XYZ file of C-alpha atoms in Angstrom:
744
model
C -101.064 -109.163 45.412
C -104.318 -111.227 44.833
C -105.847 -109.935 48.050
C -105.118 -106.304 47.037
C -106.642 -106.893 43.487
C -109.820 -108.374 44.982
C -110.072 -105.435 47.341
C -109.870 -103.062 44.471
C -112.540 -104.960 42.453
C -114.829 -105.006 45.340
C -114.391 -101.229 45.860
C -115.142 -100.747 42.129
C -118.144 -102.924 41.777
C -119.991 -101.978 44.970
C -121.196 -98.570 43.755
C -122.158 -100.081 40.310
C -124.297 -102.697 41.937
C -126.065 -100.131 44.076
C -126.675 -97.974 41.058
C -128.092 -100.982 39.121
C -130.493 -101.749 41.881
C -131.834 -98.234 42.366
C -132.228 -97.391 38.731
C -133.860 -100.382 36.934
C -135.398 -98.356 34.089
C -131.840 -97.280 32.990
C -130.535 -100.867 33.037
C -133.090 -102.568 30.805
C -134.532 -101.292 27.621
C -137.188 -98.628 28.026
C -139.405 -96.944 25.387
C -137.755 -93.841 24.002
C -138.348 -91.477 21.213
C -136.239 -91.320 18.181
C -134.596 -88.179 19.370
C -133.553 -90.010 22.500
C -132.059 -92.911 20.556
C -129.813 -90.869 18.313
C -128.291 -88.283 20.433
C -126.551 -86.610 17.642
C -129.331 -87.077 14.989
C -131.457 -84.341 13.213
C -135.132 -84.248 12.038
C -133.949 -84.353 8.385
C -132.335 -87.660 9.069
C -135.531 -89.081 10.460
C -137.644 -88.135 7.343
C -135.273 -90.267 5.289
C -136.475 -93.480 6.945
C -138.854 -95.669 5.082
C -142.510 -96.009 5.874
C -141.817 -99.228 7.565
C -139.380 -97.649 9.785
C -141.942 -94.791 10.610
C -144.403 -97.505 11.779
C -141.679 -99.104 13.939
C -140.784 -95.661 15.474
C -144.117 -95.054 16.708
C -143.335 -97.090 19.873
C -141.024 -95.577 22.427
C -137.754 -97.476 22.040
C -134.117 -96.785 22.413
C -130.653 -98.039 23.537
C -130.174 -98.666 27.175
C -126.578 -97.512 27.469
C -124.589 -94.809 25.749
C -121.659 -95.151 28.126
C -120.095 -98.330 29.578
C -117.172 -99.081 31.897
C -114.567 -101.790 32.150
C -111.723 -102.370 34.516
C -108.245 -102.325 33.127
C -105.776 -105.138 33.679
C -108.629 -107.527 34.288
C -107.672 -111.036 33.261
C -109.700 -114.225 33.894
C -110.668 -117.438 32.315
C -113.630 -116.040 30.536
C -114.056 -112.722 28.622
C -115.365 -109.969 30.905
C -118.948 -108.722 30.360
C -118.822 -104.997 29.602
C -122.622 -104.486 28.919
C -125.659 -105.447 26.958
C -127.437 -103.908 24.086
C -131.210 -104.332 23.758
C -134.101 -102.768 21.910
C -137.867 -102.653 22.641
C -138.294 -104.084 19.178
C -136.756 -107.361 20.263
C -139.604 -109.590 21.475
C -137.229 -112.378 22.081
C -138.023 -114.156 18.899
C -134.521 -113.997 17.778
C -135.452 -111.978 14.687
C -133.146 -109.097 15.553
C -129.423 -109.113 15.103
C -127.169 -106.734 16.919
C -124.117 -105.327 15.009
C -121.091 -103.525 16.725
C -118.590 -101.386 14.930
C -115.911 -98.756 15.870
C -112.737 -98.776 17.994
C -111.702 -102.264 18.848
C -114.856 -103.937 17.511
C -114.153 -107.560 16.848
C -110.603 -107.358 18.202
C -111.021 -106.033 21.699
C -114.724 -105.989 22.147
C -117.121 -108.764 20.858
C -120.863 -108.648 20.756
C -123.350 -111.503 20.864
C -125.496 -110.677 17.884
C -128.543 -112.367 19.506
C -128.409 -111.246 22.963
C -126.510 -107.939 22.598
C -123.967 -108.822 25.238
C -120.657 -107.077 24.844
C -117.442 -108.756 26.187
C -113.849 -107.647 26.406
C -111.824 -110.355 25.012
C -108.376 -108.773 25.716
C -106.628 -107.279 28.628
C -106.955 -103.565 28.595
C -104.510 -100.893 29.860
C -105.875 -97.433 30.545
C -102.398 -95.951 30.233
C -102.325 -97.105 26.691
C -106.038 -96.031 25.742
C -108.450 -94.716 28.225
C -111.723 -94.926 26.158
C -113.120 -96.485 23.075
C -115.936 -95.113 20.801
C -118.250 -97.708 19.215
C -121.413 -97.744 17.112
C -124.330 -100.154 17.730
C -127.280 -100.965 15.388
C -130.241 -103.420 15.416
C -131.010 -105.079 12.058
C -133.447 -107.575 10.794
C -131.974 -111.098 11.136
C -133.239 -112.152 7.683
C -133.079 -109.009 5.569
C -130.312 -107.155 7.372
C -132.475 -104.047 7.198
C -131.879 -101.510 10.000
C -134.672 -101.552 12.488
C -133.289 -98.494 14.355
C -130.756 -95.831 13.385
C -127.194 -96.512 14.544
C -126.224 -95.143 17.967
C -122.795 -94.234 19.373
C -121.608 -95.070 22.815
C -118.313 -94.917 24.745
C -116.587 -97.698 26.644
C -114.304 -96.171 29.318
C -111.393 -98.158 30.830
C -111.478 -97.709 34.536
C -108.167 -97.117 36.337
C -106.649 -99.341 38.895
C -103.482 -98.602 40.828
C -101.034 -100.547 38.691
C -98.262 -97.983 38.164
C -95.693 -96.975 40.830
C -94.513 -93.374 41.069
C -91.272 -92.637 39.131
C -88.549 -90.021 39.508
C -87.692 -89.277 35.902
C -84.700 -87.022 36.582
C -83.026 -88.945 39.352
C -80.642 -89.353 40.817
C -80.395 -85.794 42.017
C -77.553 -83.375 43.056
C -77.840 -80.251 45.181
C -75.772 -77.898 47.110
C -76.350 -75.799 50.222
C -73.970 -73.464 52.006
C -72.462 -74.826 55.196
C -73.489 -73.202 58.509
C -76.942 -72.604 57.017
C -79.860 -72.013 59.430
C -82.556 -74.539 60.248
C -85.062 -74.903 57.355
C -82.936 -73.598 54.552
C -84.381 -74.827 51.291
C -82.034 -77.363 49.462
C -83.987 -78.385 46.257
C -87.234 -79.742 45.070
C -87.809 -83.140 43.472
C -90.835 -84.378 41.615
C -92.192 -87.948 40.851
C -94.786 -88.847 38.304
C -97.530 -91.511 38.385
C -99.053 -92.952 35.144
C -102.355 -93.664 36.904
C -105.524 -91.635 36.558
C -105.120 -88.544 38.699
C -108.895 -87.903 38.597
C -110.303 -91.275 39.521
C -109.501 -92.363 43.074
C -106.077 -91.889 44.822
C -104.015 -94.006 42.477
C -102.004 -90.884 41.334
C -102.016 -89.005 44.711
C -98.384 -89.017 45.830
C -96.847 -88.476 49.277
C -93.137 -87.834 49.779
C -90.891 -88.981 52.594
C -87.214 -89.431 53.459
C -85.986 -93.026 53.993
C -82.381 -92.142 54.481
C -80.654 -88.780 55.332
C -82.137 -87.902 58.700
C -81.842 -86.017 60.874
C -79.983 -83.669 58.600
C -82.696 -83.093 56.047
C -86.487 -83.034 55.875
C -88.999 -83.082 53.021
C -92.465 -81.498 52.490
C -94.840 -84.489 51.976
C -96.850 -82.928 49.264
C -94.465 -80.368 47.504
C -91.345 -82.480 47.889
C -89.253 -79.384 48.958
C -86.234 -80.663 50.804
C -84.865 -78.417 53.607
C -82.126 -78.602 56.229
C -83.235 -80.154 59.403
C -80.140 -79.256 61.486
C -78.544 -75.757 61.790
C -74.832 -74.940 61.290
C -73.787 -78.061 59.454
C -69.949 -77.822 59.048
C -68.391 -78.707 55.722
C -65.033 -79.330 57.461
C -66.685 -82.012 59.495
C -68.698 -83.606 56.727
C -68.992 -82.361 53.211
C -71.465 -84.730 51.438
C -74.711 -86.352 52.496
C -76.830 -89.003 50.675
C -80.625 -88.687 50.992
C -83.000 -91.418 49.968
C -86.371 -90.007 48.999
C -89.657 -92.155 48.558
C -92.842 -91.234 46.629
C -95.969 -93.296 47.473
C -99.340 -93.214 45.878
C -102.740 -93.903 47.244
C -102.117 -90.787 49.469
C -99.479 -92.778 51.327
C -102.068 -95.329 52.613
C -101.337 -98.971 52.977
C -101.342 -100.833 49.721
C -100.071 -97.949 47.633
C -97.149 -98.248 45.241
C -93.969 -96.386 45.779
C -90.802 -95.349 44.026
C -87.435 -94.086 45.372
C -84.611 -91.940 44.293
C -81.326 -90.520 45.753
C -80.252 -87.081 46.312
C -76.572 -86.121 46.966
C -76.323 -82.893 48.941
C -72.895 -81.175 49.065
C -72.133 -78.471 51.489
C -70.391 -75.449 49.808
C -67.676 -73.618 51.627
C -67.973 -70.412 53.538
C -65.172 -68.541 55.267
C -65.797 -69.638 58.738
C -62.243 -70.618 59.668
C -59.184 -68.357 60.311
C -55.722 -69.136 58.864
C -53.304 -70.880 61.294
C -49.524 -71.063 61.019
C -48.215 -74.563 61.227
C -45.509 -73.407 63.629
C -45.138 -70.382 65.720
C -41.316 -70.002 65.114
C -39.417 -70.128 61.725
C -35.602 -70.252 61.203
C -33.741 -69.205 58.122
C -30.202 -68.603 57.252
C -28.838 -66.520 54.242
C -25.309 -65.588 53.013
C -24.516 -61.880 53.275
C -23.714 -61.737 49.490
C -27.091 -63.143 48.292
C -28.447 -61.187 45.371
C -31.330 -58.733 46.009
C -34.742 -60.282 45.458
C -33.657 -63.774 46.318
C -36.233 -65.866 48.153
C -34.919 -66.616 51.643
C -37.723 -68.790 52.954
C -41.393 -69.597 52.937
C -43.972 -69.575 55.699
C -47.497 -71.079 55.434
C -50.677 -70.472 57.331
C -53.227 -73.372 56.827
C -56.807 -72.639 56.361
C -59.451 -75.352 56.539
C -61.581 -73.456 54.040
C -61.071 -73.933 50.261
C -61.001 -71.699 47.263
C -61.082 -67.925 47.760
C -62.083 -68.421 51.316
C -58.656 -69.847 51.981
C -56.681 -67.054 50.428
C -54.440 -65.204 52.830
C -52.224 -62.230 52.526
C -48.858 -62.023 54.312
C -47.220 -58.953 55.869
C -44.288 -58.155 58.122
C -45.782 -56.197 60.964
C -42.827 -55.966 63.363
C -39.147 -56.679 63.753
C -35.706 -55.278 63.301
C -35.509 -56.255 59.582
C -38.530 -54.690 58.211
C -36.415 -52.349 56.065
C -34.248 -55.257 54.735
C -36.813 -57.875 54.030
C -40.207 -58.124 52.377
C -42.849 -60.842 52.140
C -45.152 -61.609 49.130
C -48.080 -63.988 48.796
C -48.009 -67.026 46.520
C -51.574 -67.340 45.233
C -50.991 -70.910 44.026
C -49.202 -72.396 47.014
C -51.064 -70.160 49.565
C -47.824 -69.254 51.348
C -45.582 -66.227 52.032
C -42.275 -65.871 50.361
C -39.641 -63.771 52.341
C -37.194 -61.925 49.974
C -34.228 -59.675 50.470
C -34.862 -55.948 49.765
C -31.458 -54.515 50.726
C -27.904 -55.808 50.943
C -26.765 -57.638 54.148
C -23.566 -57.047 55.985
C -22.412 -59.823 58.283
C -19.884 -57.402 59.837
C -22.601 -54.939 60.811
C -25.508 -57.242 61.902
C -25.517 -61.059 62.069
C -29.190 -61.750 62.721
C -32.777 -60.340 62.381
C -36.199 -61.082 63.924
C -39.421 -60.580 62.004
C -43.083 -60.874 63.077
C -45.149 -62.165 60.197
C -48.992 -61.900 59.965
C -51.321 -63.961 57.760
C -54.822 -62.648 57.275
C -57.803 -63.855 55.177
C -58.506 -61.747 52.007
C -62.247 -62.433 51.786
C -63.936 -62.158 55.263
C -67.631 -63.106 55.689
C -69.216 -60.544 58.034
C -71.747 -63.239 59.167
C -68.861 -65.000 61.064
C -66.905 -62.016 62.281
C -67.924 -62.887 65.746
C -65.898 -66.049 65.613
C -62.731 -63.883 66.143
C -60.083 -62.269 64.021
C -59.421 -64.177 60.830
C -55.633 -63.800 61.098
C -52.577 -65.407 62.825
C -48.939 -64.360 63.525
C -45.563 -66.144 63.691
C -42.018 -65.261 64.413
C -39.229 -65.506 61.811
C -35.435 -65.431 62.797
C -33.012 -64.893 59.982
C -29.273 -65.610 60.626
C -26.749 -63.850 58.295
C -23.768 -66.039 57.256
C -20.322 -64.489 56.493
C -19.055 -64.545 52.900
C -15.910 -63.310 51.280
C -17.113 -60.125 49.631
C -15.630 -58.152 46.941
C -14.121 -54.673 47.507
C -16.556 -51.842 48.012
C -15.956 -48.437 46.522
C -16.629 -45.290 48.583
C -18.936 -44.132 45.855
C -21.111 -45.947 43.245
C -19.927 -43.478 40.545
C -17.240 -40.829 40.304
C -17.248 -37.566 38.457
C -13.810 -35.816 37.785
C -13.040 -32.661 35.933
C -9.790 -31.586 34.221
C -8.815 -28.680 32.004
C -7.837 -29.431 28.519
C -4.420 -27.818 28.897
C -3.608 -29.843 31.977
C -0.033 -31.069 32.172
C 0.826 -34.714 31.452
C 1.054 -36.990 34.566
C -0.926 -34.433 36.498
C -3.394 -35.947 38.996
C -7.054 -35.714 37.917
C -8.749 -37.365 40.880
C -8.722 -40.332 43.123
C -10.973 -43.465 43.827
C -10.939 -45.456 47.044
C -12.180 -48.842 47.940
C -11.993 -51.293 50.932
C -12.511 -54.927 51.811
C -15.612 -55.260 53.898
C -14.655 -58.525 55.309
C -12.923 -58.807 58.747
C -9.683 -59.835 57.023
C -9.526 -56.391 55.308
C -7.460 -57.515 52.341
C -5.313 -54.769 50.614
C -6.749 -53.446 47.371
C -5.021 -53.006 43.939
C -6.516 -50.642 41.380
C -6.441 -50.804 37.627
C -8.158 -49.344 34.544
C -10.272 -51.444 32.212
C -8.502 -50.734 29.022
C -11.485 -51.664 27.011
C -13.003 -48.309 28.219
C -9.702 -46.439 27.538
C -8.460 -47.734 24.161
C -6.175 -44.573 23.516
C -4.697 -44.994 27.006
C -5.277 -41.352 27.893
C -5.264 -41.987 31.595
C -3.287 -43.972 34.213
C -4.050 -45.002 37.772
C -1.827 -45.591 40.748
C -2.326 -49.285 41.773
C -1.936 -48.593 45.401
C -3.755 -45.395 46.222
C -6.151 -45.051 43.087
C -4.994 -41.704 41.942
C -5.851 -41.083 38.233
C -3.306 -39.168 36.158
C -3.245 -37.856 32.659
C -1.204 -39.836 30.095
C -1.900 -37.917 26.838
C -3.036 -34.339 26.027
C -6.638 -33.609 26.056
C -8.692 -31.528 23.563
C -12.194 -30.529 24.635
C -13.070 -29.758 21.097
C -12.544 -33.330 20.092
C -14.196 -34.964 23.127
C -15.768 -33.362 26.153
C -16.403 -36.575 28.090
C -14.258 -39.568 28.826
C -15.908 -42.618 30.529
C -13.572 -45.159 31.991
C -14.030 -48.073 34.397
C -11.797 -48.605 37.453
C -11.268 -52.166 38.737
C -10.502 -52.827 42.387
C -9.065 -56.382 43.180
C -8.317 -58.000 46.522
C -4.635 -58.869 46.780
C -5.312 -62.025 48.880
C -8.147 -63.311 46.603
C -7.922 -62.201 43.023
C -11.306 -63.543 42.209
C -12.906 -60.837 44.375
C -13.115 -57.749 42.135
C -15.348 -54.801 41.807
C -15.894 -52.148 39.158
C -16.937 -48.527 39.305
C -17.635 -46.033 36.422
C -15.649 -42.862 36.324
C -16.742 -39.941 34.232
C -14.148 -37.399 33.363
C -15.220 -33.989 31.957
C -12.775 -31.929 30.028
C -12.999 -28.251 30.981
C -12.518 -25.630 28.332
C -9.629 -23.188 27.997
C -9.314 -20.470 25.438
C -7.108 -22.191 22.880
C -9.077 -21.506 19.618
C -9.252 -18.230 17.731
C -12.699 -17.119 16.322
C -13.254 -17.220 12.590
C -16.012 -16.749 10.189
C -19.039 -19.060 10.687
C -18.848 -19.985 6.934
C -17.233 -19.008 3.718
C -18.846 -15.689 2.915
C -18.975 -13.993 -0.519
C -20.544 -10.534 -0.731
C -21.996 -9.001 -3.929
C -21.956 -5.210 -4.540
C -24.255 -3.616 -6.983
C -22.787 -0.952 -9.352
C -25.657 1.233 -8.781
C -25.504 0.739 -4.969
C -25.935 3.715 -2.570
C -23.378 4.966 0.025
C -24.013 3.374 3.471
C -25.782 0.370 1.998
C -25.172 -2.940 3.900
C -23.348 -5.233 1.528
C -23.169 -8.306 3.757
C -23.695 -9.288 7.344
C -21.286 -11.956 8.719
C -21.026 -13.809 12.023
C -18.148 -15.571 13.730
C -17.750 -18.894 15.539
C -15.368 -20.149 18.216
C -14.770 -23.870 18.979
C -14.224 -22.856 22.646
C -17.115 -22.784 25.046
C -16.649 -19.898 27.604
C -18.895 -19.859 30.662
C -20.378 -16.418 29.912
C -20.854 -17.180 26.147
C -19.145 -15.707 23.085
C -18.381 -12.012 22.600
C -16.478 -11.096 19.478
C -14.528 -7.908 18.445
C -14.332 -6.964 14.821
C -11.799 -4.632 13.206
C -10.029 -3.905 9.982
C -6.270 -4.238 9.397
C -4.377 -1.184 10.525
C -3.259 -0.328 7.018
C -6.901 -0.500 5.869
C -8.549 1.479 8.638
C -8.922 4.354 6.200
C -10.349 2.151 3.502
C -11.955 4.417 0.854
C -14.458 1.860 -0.239
C -15.870 -0.029 2.750
C -16.498 0.237 6.439
C -17.727 -2.189 9.223
C -20.357 -1.950 11.871
C -20.749 -4.249 14.974
C -24.291 -5.470 15.566
C -26.023 -6.220 18.975
C -26.434 -9.978 18.044
C -22.570 -10.394 17.910
C -22.560 -10.194 14.136
C -20.836 -7.731 11.790
C -22.257 -5.634 8.863
C -20.101 -4.484 5.919
C -21.166 -1.178 4.351
C -20.198 0.659 1.143
C -18.735 4.116 1.593
C -19.691 5.434 -1.887
C -21.342 4.590 -5.088
C -20.138 4.330 -8.611
C -18.342 0.958 -8.362
C -17.503 -0.235 -11.931
C -16.758 -3.814 -12.549
C -14.868 -2.849 -15.752
C -12.363 -1.067 -13.587
C -12.210 -3.567 -10.710
C -14.417 -6.599 -10.517
C -13.220 -8.158 -7.045
C -12.368 -6.508 -3.744
C -10.660 -8.362 -0.839
C -11.479 -7.086 2.674
C -9.459 -8.644 5.483
C -11.239 -8.509 8.938
C -9.810 -9.112 12.314
C -11.952 -11.181 14.767
C -11.069 -11.352 18.481
C -12.668 -13.207 21.325
C -13.073 -12.296 24.964
C -11.058 -15.092 26.449
C -8.055 -14.797 28.726
C -5.788 -14.248 27.077
C -7.878 -13.180 24.022
C -7.148 -14.818 20.658
C -7.821 -13.399 17.239
C -7.598 -14.368 13.576
C -7.864 -12.610 10.235
C -10.666 -13.719 7.796
C -10.868 -12.194 4.349
C -14.251 -11.331 2.764
C -14.608 -11.410 -1.001
C -16.658 -8.711 -2.574
C -17.729 -8.881 -6.156
C -18.970 -6.029 -8.146
C -22.102 -6.987 -10.088
C -24.634 -5.609 -12.352
C -28.056 -5.195 -10.698
C -31.490 -4.254 -11.626
C -33.155 -0.886 -10.396
C -34.517 -2.751 -7.374
C -31.140 -4.052 -6.328
C -31.508 -7.681 -7.658
C -28.046 -9.094 -8.742
C -28.113 -10.050 -12.530
C -24.458 -10.528 -13.638
C -21.159 -10.423 -11.900
C -18.581 -11.029 -14.774
C -17.347 -8.851 -17.658
C -18.264 -11.240 -20.471
C -21.763 -11.499 -19.180
C -21.916 -7.661 -19.135
C -20.623 -7.316 -22.738
C -22.632 -9.997 -24.401
C -26.281 -9.387 -24.863
C -28.678 -11.884 -23.643
C -30.609 -12.645 -26.878
C -29.142 -13.423 -30.357
C -30.612 -12.072 -33.589
C -30.684 -13.841 -36.957
C -27.549 -12.006 -38.170
C -25.660 -13.194 -35.088
C -26.650 -16.823 -35.721
C -25.561 -16.566 -39.363
C -22.185 -15.184 -38.230
C -21.596 -18.056 -35.732
C -22.572 -20.561 -38.560
C -20.002 -18.968 -40.957
C -17.351 -19.247 -38.266
C -18.142 -22.947 -37.721
C -17.959 -23.637 -41.516
C -14.622 -21.809 -41.734
C -13.253 -24.057 -38.996
C -14.357 -27.100 -40.762
C -12.670 -25.978 -44.021
C -9.359 -25.387 -42.096
C -9.544 -28.866 -40.553
C -10.015 -30.441 -44.038
C -7.069 -28.494 -45.331
C -4.893 -29.584 -42.457
C -5.682 -33.241 -42.982
C -4.901 -32.957 -46.740
C -1.499 -31.373 -46.008
C -0.627 -34.065 -43.652
C -1.309 -36.823 -46.190
C 0.922 -35.176 -48.890
C 3.859 -34.575 -46.567
C 6.765 -36.872 -47.616
C 9.692 -36.099 -45.307
C 8.816 -35.885 -41.675
C 11.020 -33.886 -39.406
C 12.799 -36.557 -37.461
C 16.099 -36.524 -35.617
C 18.873 -38.538 -37.131
C 21.173 -40.485 -34.836
C 24.435 -39.291 -36.463
C 23.599 -35.574 -36.619
C 23.994 -32.923 -34.130
C 20.679 -31.852 -32.481
C 21.692 -28.283 -32.659
C 21.712 -28.363 -36.521
C 18.110 -29.276 -36.624
C 16.867 -26.154 -34.943
C 14.614 -24.192 -37.187
C 14.943 -20.481 -36.699
C 12.620 -17.676 -37.558
C 14.160 -14.326 -38.167
C 10.981 -12.342 -38.399
C 11.083 -9.399 -36.000
C 8.121 -8.032 -34.223
C 7.194 -4.417 -34.309
C 7.587 -4.057 -30.577
C 5.328 -1.263 -29.293
C 4.087 -0.611 -32.770
C 2.564 -4.150 -32.908
C 0.897 -3.552 -29.500
C -0.525 -0.222 -30.434
C -1.669 -1.497 -33.991
C -4.186 -3.858 -32.446
C -6.109 -3.142 -29.192
C -8.082 -6.147 -28.024
C -10.057 -4.077 -25.486
C -11.357 -1.951 -28.374
C -12.644 -5.140 -30.085
C -14.263 -6.291 -26.832
C -15.948 -2.865 -26.113
C -17.905 -1.373 -29.076
C -17.815 1.897 -27.180
C -14.089 1.926 -26.926
C -12.007 5.150 -26.460
C -9.917 4.907 -29.595
C -12.807 6.016 -31.774
C -13.083 2.682 -33.594
C -16.772 1.985 -33.898
C -18.212 -0.596 -36.185
C -20.807 0.781 -38.645
C -24.132 -0.791 -37.826
C -26.198 -1.859 -40.800
C -23.167 -2.967 -42.921
C -22.551 -6.548 -43.742
C -20.569 -8.652 -41.258
C -16.857 -7.746 -41.504
C -14.047 -10.300 -41.045
C -10.927 -9.345 -39.284
C -8.056 -11.773 -38.976
C -4.562 -12.020 -37.759
C -2.029 -14.836 -38.085
C 0.198 -15.184 -35.107
C 2.828 -17.841 -35.428
C 4.398 -19.076 -32.206
C 8.015 -17.669 -31.957
C 9.536 -20.848 -30.484
C 12.575 -22.803 -31.392
C 11.424 -26.408 -32.118
C 13.392 -29.470 -32.537
C 13.312 -31.331 -35.831
C 10.317 -33.568 -36.111
C 8.234 -31.506 -33.633
C 4.942 -29.888 -34.561
C 4.479 -26.198 -35.277
C 1.309 -24.714 -33.933
C -0.336 -21.697 -35.638
C -3.413 -19.839 -34.621
C -5.939 -17.598 -36.278
C -8.105 -15.057 -34.687
C -11.382 -14.161 -36.370
C -13.553 -11.392 -34.989
C -17.119 -11.056 -36.428
C -18.949 -7.820 -35.895
C -22.625 -7.446 -36.135
C -24.912 -4.803 -35.045
C -26.351 -7.147 -32.317
C -23.261 -9.053 -31.156
C -19.495 -9.614 -31.543
C -18.029 -13.122 -31.838
C -14.392 -14.167 -31.385
C -13.260 -17.283 -33.172
C -9.742 -18.678 -32.412
C -8.452 -21.480 -34.439
C -5.161 -23.453 -33.865
C -3.481 -26.060 -35.875
C -0.193 -27.791 -35.894
C 2.087 -28.762 -38.660
């Protein structure tokens, strides 16, 4: 180290000494104008000087240096001399004092105020501060008056190679695909040097690889790392450690260096085909295994990793391609063989399959290495198992007419034992599917018979389950669904589709359609329903109504004449015979009720009863008064009745010791017979336009007509006698009947 420092100092001072020899006027003080002394001064500042200063400035004087140099990191027993300040005004009489101020004055740099020598009293580091700006001035020793204006100068710290290169981001990691060609770029690393990159070669770096050859190389100046060998195989070696050196001084002897490490990982490419671990696989499976069950696994190994190792499996040949399938397990990277169709030991006892494994992602760059696939043979042995009975059909569909006789055979199911032993089979019905026990089955031959009558109109379908059980092993059972369809026979007569009620207007016209009716039949003939309509034989010549068959299988009822009067007859009943087209045909008689109603001029029904026809819709003030008088009269009768009951002393009761027959109250009043009937015509009272010529006189006050009708009944002693009063009020707008009953 001392030898290297001495060599560096020699290299530094040699040019300075040569410069000092060749340029003596620049080293010692030479006469200079004021403008040369103050490099940054102006004429205005010069005018401010005193007259004494102007006299002194007549001579050409100035500072020798405005830039000095000092080596960094210099340490010795004595302070290092940086430079000397001198002025032409200094005759050597020691009357001039030099003053230094600025960066580091007094702490880092010290001046001899007599000689002007500047020394560095501390060790300097260019990397901490590269230059210092100071101000120098010559003053009178006694008066401290400036002899010259102050002048700035710079002391620069000269660099030495005292900092080694550093890799700030190390250690480094990089990846490169395996099988890369020669010279493939891997990464770029960079080192830094704190020394001055301008002065000398202290910061000029050169890169090299200390460890990691012959696999990788590095560009000396750019530090780009490349592969030095082609086709490096990840499967042979995946990771490499490279040691990189950065050396300053351009790589020459004596330069400082720094190192770092780079870990290079080879990434995988699909350069290896899959390979089965064995060429022949053996599996065994019971014949009664459930469909979809995994029978076995085969695996093709691939030296690659990730998606480059993914393989798909297929069955490409063999006698069991229809019975077996293979699927790929992405996690385990193997193939799973599963059962697709049922096996039968008695039919075939073994199968041979040829299985292929092929890479999913193929890199075309390596297709020349051969097919990225492999094959293996799989042998599957079927083991015998005690199987349950097998029906001849997975489902059965039977048909039976609803009028089938009891115990008649509907159909038959068959089943067999697929095993070599061929056990006999016994049949039964699952009664959970036949709760009403409508069917039976022969346990030996599987014939299904009818146990109870069927009715298609109640249920068209019956779904039952038949059980087949091996006689030698009752645990081996099978089930099969049986659907029984009940076929229709003509056993229901047609009838009206709903309860019809027709309305006939009094002012209707002959031939007018009164009502259109339709029929329904619970049966379901193949060709659809067709109904025949007719009237009863004794009503064929009905003078009031007739019927007409429509094309849509409905019936229209028509009026033969007009002038219907609801006063004469309010309701007509018209029986209609409805027949179907079955074999044999069935028929029924339905009655249509026809009411005579009052209608408006446009045929809208308004009223269909006599009372509604007689009573007007609105009530006048006189009618309301008559109703109010009737209510008041009823209240008076009620009060009288209550009063009579309170004053009655001897109630009519039956004594125990008397004969009941002696307590009978007899009324000997005789009626007038026909005279009483003719004396009072209620129809006349109901109809103001009656035929007996009795017409109330409109405009007269309301008239009260009354009649007392005692009930002609023999009553036991103590029973109540009921009387009634009829009051009829006539008014020009209305007629009101009031009937009052009371009991005594």
